mmCIF file of C-alpha atoms and ligand atoms in Angstrom:
data_model
loop_
_atom_site.group_PDB
_atom_site.id
_atom_site.type_symbol
_atom_site.label_atom_id
_atom_site.label_comp_id
_atom_site.label_asym_id
_atom_site.label_seq_id
_atom_site.Cartn_x
_atom_site.Cartn_y
_atom_site.Cartn_z
ATOM 1 C CA MET A 805 -0.155 0.249 0.107
ATOM 2 C CA ASN A 806 1.557 3.515 -0.727
ATOM 3 C CA ARG A 807 1.550 6.308 1.409
ATOM 4 C CA LYS A 808 -1.821 7.771 0.032
ATOM 5 C CA GLU A 809 -3.679 4.627 -0.132
ATOM 6 C CA GLU A 810 -2.680 4.416 3.700
ATOM 7 C CA ILE A 811 -3.600 8.256 4.205
ATOM 8 C CA LEU A 812 -7.037 7.270 3.036
ATOM 9 C CA ARG A 813 -7.430 4.272 5.221
ATOM 10 C CA LEU A 814 -6.538 6.856 8.202
ATOM 11 C CA ILE A 815 -8.921 9.388 7.574
ATOM 12 C CA GLU A 816 -11.646 6.585 7.628
ATOM 13 C CA GLU A 817 -9.959 5.507 11.094
ATOM 14 C CA GLY A 818 -10.337 9.107 12.093
ATOM 15 C CA TYR A 819 -7.562 11.296 11.403
ATOM 16 C CA SER A 820 -8.219 14.395 10.139
ATOM 17 C CA THR A 821 -5.229 16.981 9.779
ATOM 18 C CA ALA A 822 -2.247 17.099 8.088
ATOM 19 C CA LYS A 823 -0.326 17.202 11.258
ATOM 20 C CA GLU A 824 -1.506 14.135 13.013
ATOM 21 C CA LEU A 825 -1.014 12.573 9.726
ATOM 22 C CA ALA A 826 2.376 13.720 9.019
ATOM 23 C CA ARG A 827 3.453 12.535 12.939
ATOM 24 C CA TYR A 828 2.070 8.920 11.818
ATOM 25 C CA PHE A 829 4.296 8.991 9.175
ATOM 26 C CA ASN A 830 7.147 10.956 10.288
ATOM 27 C CA VAL A 831 7.100 12.909 7.452
ATOM 28 C CA SER A 832 6.952 16.912 6.729
ATOM 29 C CA LEU A 833 4.023 18.644 7.080
ATOM 30 C CA MET A 834 4.779 19.950 3.297
ATOM 31 C CA THR A 835 4.918 16.446 1.993
ATOM 32 C CA ILE A 836 1.471 16.042 3.510
ATOM 33 C CA TYR A 837 -0.167 18.746 2.200
ATOM 34 C CA ARG A 838 1.096 17.257 -0.976
ATOM 35 C CA ASP A 839 -0.270 14.105 -1.143
ATOM 36 C CA LEU A 840 -3.501 15.562 -0.070
ATOM 37 C CA ARG A 841 -3.727 17.909 -2.959
ATOM 38 C CA GLU A 842 -3.503 15.033 -4.803
ATOM 39 C CA LEU A 843 -5.662 13.131 -3.152
ATOM 40 C CA GLU A 844 -7.983 16.229 -3.268
ATOM 41 C CA GLU A 845 -7.723 16.526 -7.005
ATOM 42 C CA GLU A 846 -8.395 12.951 -7.155
ATOM 43 C CA GLY A 847 -11.575 13.771 -6.185
ATOM 44 C CA LYS A 848 -10.925 10.973 -3.200
ATOM 45 C CA ILE A 849 -10.991 13.620 -0.091
ATOM 46 C CA VAL A 850 -12.339 17.130 0.926
ATOM 47 C CA ARG A 851 -11.415 19.471 3.137
ATOM 48 C CA ARG A 852 -13.149 21.576 5.352
ATOM 49 C CA HIS A 853 -12.402 23.763 7.926
ATOM 50 C CA GLY A 854 -9.025 22.802 7.781
ATOM 51 C CA ASN A 855 -9.982 19.090 8.244
ATOM 52 C CA VAL A 856 -9.929 16.235 5.683
ATOM 53 C CA GLU A 857 -12.248 14.334 4.925
ATOM 54 C CA LEU A 858 -13.183 11.139 2.727
ATOM 55 C CA ARG A 859 -15.325 12.502 0.084
ATOM 56 C CA ARG A 860 -18.806 10.453 0.082
ATOM 57 C CA GLU A 861 -20.162 8.487 -2.576
ATOM 58 C CA GLU A 862 -22.994 10.508 -3.103
ATOM 59 C CA GLU A 863 -20.427 13.376 -3.875
ATOM 60 C CA LEU A 864 -17.979 11.361 -6.041
ATOM 61 C CA ARG A 865 -21.340 10.503 -8.282
ATOM 62 C CA GLU A 866 -22.335 13.999 -8.687
ATOM 63 C CA ASN A 867 -18.972 14.460 -10.468
ATOM 64 C CA VAL A 868 -20.181 14.591 -14.148
ATOM 65 C CA CYS A 869 -18.463 16.277 -17.090
ATOM 66 C CA ALA A 870 -19.259 20.008 -17.253
ATOM 67 C CA VAL A 871 -19.367 19.227 -21.075
ATOM 68 C CA CYS A 872 -20.826 15.691 -21.802
ATOM 69 C CA GLY A 873 -22.377 14.966 -18.513
ATOM 70 C CA LYS A 874 -20.318 11.714 -18.344
ATOM 71 C CA GLU A 875 -19.109 10.442 -15.222
ATOM 72 C CA ILE A 876 -16.205 11.162 -14.184
ATOM 73 C CA ASP A 877 -13.310 8.726 -14.350
ATOM 74 C CA LEU A 878 -10.184 10.038 -12.418
ATOM 75 C CA ARG A 879 -7.894 8.953 -14.605
ATOM 76 C CA LEU A 880 -8.317 10.577 -17.559
ATOM 77 C CA ALA A 881 -10.243 13.940 -15.890
ATOM 78 C CA PHE A 882 -9.612 17.138 -16.524
ATOM 79 C CA ILE A 883 -10.057 19.684 -14.289
ATOM 80 C CA TYR A 884 -10.058 23.725 -14.255
ATOM 81 C CA MET A 885 -9.265 25.496 -11.062
ATOM 82 C CA LEU A 886 -11.034 28.572 -10.892
ATOM 83 C CA ARG A 887 -10.144 31.953 -8.629
ATOM 84 C CA GLY A 888 -12.229 31.171 -5.168
ATOM 85 C CA GLY A 889 -12.334 27.486 -5.187
ATOM 86 C CA LYS A 890 -14.491 26.401 -7.680
ATOM 87 C CA LYS A 891 -13.895 23.741 -10.674
ATOM 88 C CA VAL A 892 -15.015 22.792 -13.419
ATOM 89 C CA HIS A 893 -14.298 19.528 -14.013
ATOM 90 C CA THR A 894 -14.310 17.346 -17.629
ATOM 91 C CA CYS A 895 -14.649 13.586 -18.429
ATOM 92 C CA CYS A 896 -11.202 14.088 -20.882
ATOM 93 C CA ALA A 897 -8.874 16.230 -22.482
ATOM 94 C CA HIS A 898 -11.607 16.324 -25.306
ATOM 95 C CA CYS A 899 -14.125 17.933 -22.851
ATOM 96 C CA GLY A 900 -11.223 20.147 -21.591
ATOM 97 C CA LEU A 901 -10.165 21.344 -24.445
ATOM 98 C CA ILE A 902 -13.770 22.246 -25.625
ATOM 99 C CA ALA A 903 -14.762 23.901 -22.199
ATOM 100 C CA TYR A 904 -11.980 26.379 -22.553
ATOM 101 C CA LYS A 905 -13.503 28.659 -24.888
ATOM 102 C CA ASN A 906 -16.562 28.607 -22.697
ATOM 103 C CA ILE A 907 -14.940 29.638 -19.192
ATOM 104 C CA ASN A 908 -14.088 32.864 -17.896
ATOM 105 C CA ARG A 909 -10.092 32.738 -18.600
ATOM 106 C CA GLU A 910 -9.607 35.281 -16.289
ATOM 107 C CA SER A 911 -10.926 33.678 -13.521
ATOM 108 C CA VAL A 912 -8.698 30.309 -14.109
ATOM 109 C CA GLU A 913 -5.936 29.635 -11.657
ATOM 110 C CA MET A 914 -4.664 26.002 -13.192
ATOM 111 C CA ALA A 915 -5.781 23.231 -15.180
ATOM 112 C CA ILE A 916 -4.668 19.899 -14.262
ATOM 113 C CA THR A 917 -5.237 16.630 -16.095
ATOM 114 C CA ARG A 918 -2.890 13.398 -15.786
ATOM 115 C CA ASP A 919 -0.218 12.298 -18.446
ATOM 116 C CA PHE A 920 -1.467 9.425 -20.278
ATOM 117 C CA ILE A 921 1.122 6.996 -19.972
ATOM 118 C CA THR A 922 2.182 7.697 -16.473
ATOM 119 C CA CYS A 923 -0.830 8.584 -14.983
ATOM 120 C CA ASN A 924 0.859 11.326 -12.707
ATOM 121 C CA PRO A 925 -0.937 14.529 -12.540
ATOM 122 C CA VAL A 926 0.501 17.098 -14.727
ATOM 123 C CA ASN A 927 -0.204 21.274 -15.583
ATOM 124 C CA ALA A 928 -2.741 20.890 -18.569
ATOM 125 C CA PHE A 929 -1.558 24.087 -19.602
ATOM 126 C CA ALA A 930 2.136 23.245 -20.133
ATOM 127 C CA SER A 931 1.529 19.952 -21.237
ATOM 128 C CA THR A 932 1.421 18.395 -25.145
ATOM 129 C CA TYR A 933 -1.277 16.938 -26.884
ATOM 130 C CA VAL A 934 -2.314 14.444 -29.091
ATOM 131 C CA VAL A 935 -5.683 15.436 -30.721
ATOM 132 C CA GLY A 936 -7.501 12.847 -33.025
ATOM 133 C CA GLY A 937 -6.272 9.476 -34.017
ATOM 134 C CA VAL A 938 -7.521 6.096 -33.861
ATOM 135 C CA THR A 939 -7.925 5.389 -30.334
ATOM 136 C CA THR A 940 -10.930 6.335 -28.131
ATOM 137 C CA PRO A 941 -10.620 6.062 -24.301
ATOM 138 C CA CYS A 942 -13.391 8.401 -23.498
ATOM 139 C CA CYS A 943 -15.111 11.348 -26.143
ATOM 140 C CA LYS A 944 -14.602 11.468 -29.944
ATOM 141 C CA PRO A 945 -12.736 13.051 -31.526
ATOM 142 C CA PRO A 946 -10.205 11.972 -28.484
ATOM 143 C CA ALA A 947 -7.128 14.309 -26.953
ATOM 144 C CA PHE A 948 -4.188 12.840 -25.102
ATOM 145 C CA VAL A 949 -2.129 14.762 -22.886
ATOM 146 C CA PHE A 950 1.578 14.109 -22.269
ATOM 147 C CA ALA A 951 4.211 15.759 -20.227
ATOM 148 C CA GLU A 952 7.039 14.699 -22.536
ATOM 149 C CA LYS A 953 6.350 15.969 -25.656
ATOM 150 C CA GLU A 954 8.676 12.884 -27.144
ATOM 151 C CA ASP A 955 5.924 10.698 -25.723
ATOM 152 C CA ALA A 956 3.358 12.517 -27.632
ATOM 153 C CA GLU A 957 5.217 12.031 -30.774
ATOM 154 C CA ARG A 958 5.938 8.658 -30.060
ATOM 155 C CA PHE A 959 2.105 7.732 -29.129
ATOM 156 C CA ALA A 960 1.087 9.600 -32.478
ATOM 157 C CA LYS A 961 3.391 7.996 -34.635
ATOM 158 C CA GLY A 962 1.360 4.311 -33.444
ATOM 159 C CA PHE A 963 -2.136 5.798 -33.229
ATOM 160 C CA GLY A 964 -2.306 8.897 -34.951
ATOM 161 C CA GLY A 965 -3.515 12.452 -34.679
ATOM 162 C CA TYR A 966 -1.883 16.069 -34.161
ATOM 163 C CA VAL A 967 0.762 16.881 -31.959
ATOM 164 C CA LEU A 968 0.364 20.306 -29.917
ATOM 165 C CA GLY A 969 0.472 22.439 -27.425
ATOM 166 C CA PHE A 970 -2.512 23.847 -25.163
ATOM 167 C CA GLY A 971 -3.524 26.940 -27.693
ATOM 168 C CA ASP A 972 -2.875 24.806 -30.582
ATOM 169 C CA ALA A 973 -4.884 21.723 -29.229
ATOM 170 C CA VAL A 974 -7.497 23.809 -28.343
ATOM 171 C CA ALA A 975 -7.843 25.432 -32.188
ATOM 172 C CA LYS A 976 -7.409 21.992 -33.503
ATOM 173 C CA MET A 977 -10.325 20.279 -31.401
ATOM 174 C CA GLU A 978 -12.818 22.758 -32.577
ATOM 175 C CA GLU A 979 -11.473 22.208 -36.273
ATOM 176 C CA LEU A 980 -12.363 18.608 -35.717
ATOM 177 C CA MET A 981 -16.134 19.373 -34.133
ATOM 178 C CA ARG A 982 -16.563 21.562 -36.781
ATOM 179 C CA MET A 983 -16.115 18.746 -38.996
ATOM 180 C CA GLY A 984 -17.921 16.310 -37.357
ATOM 181 C CA GLN A 985 -20.874 18.494 -37.569
ATOM 182 C CA ARG A 986 -21.234 18.611 -40.843
ATOM 183 C CA VAL A 987 -20.472 15.294 -41.487
ATOM 184 C CA ASP A 988 -23.035 14.577 -39.196
ATOM 185 C CA ILE A 989 -25.957 16.638 -40.762
ATOM 186 C CA SER A 990 -25.088 14.997 -44.116
ATOM 187 C CA LEU A 991 -25.947 11.681 -42.870
HETATM 188 ZN ZN1 ZN B 1095 -16.995 15.068 -21.558
HETATM 189 ZN ZN1 ZN B 1096 -14.419 12.620 -22.224
#
């Protein structure tokens, strides 16, 4: 069991502050805060009044994509953090890219998603995207996120798609959606 899993179990058992957890693991508060932040981003815990709590099942189920309404798979989730603690949850990079034009950019503090290969949380604005291609883990046309550009290029070589930075990926997704729509209408 890794530390984050153990933290979840301890919270279940009644641990409720970072201090207690830091003492338990004998690590720095900073380390615990980092774990807690990740657990929060994964939607597993919530922080209230300085305490940590497990996120209840009902709350988890409410976590649906702001764009398509699909239930969110935390491994693919793409989340905008807005000023004032608000968040925009989307199910995958496809919906994340689409959502970008509908959110107030000035209120965006950061955007978080996961590297498609390592599953590590990444800064969505600084990542490399593969847009389009033949595999579709969630929404169509797909978009995949990679921390390393080389990984994106290697992936695109195998599965197709365009290798782009965030801004270009937003534009490309819009373009593909428009094309897709025209096909739908002609059918
Ligand atoms: Zn979605
Ligand atoms: Zn999706």
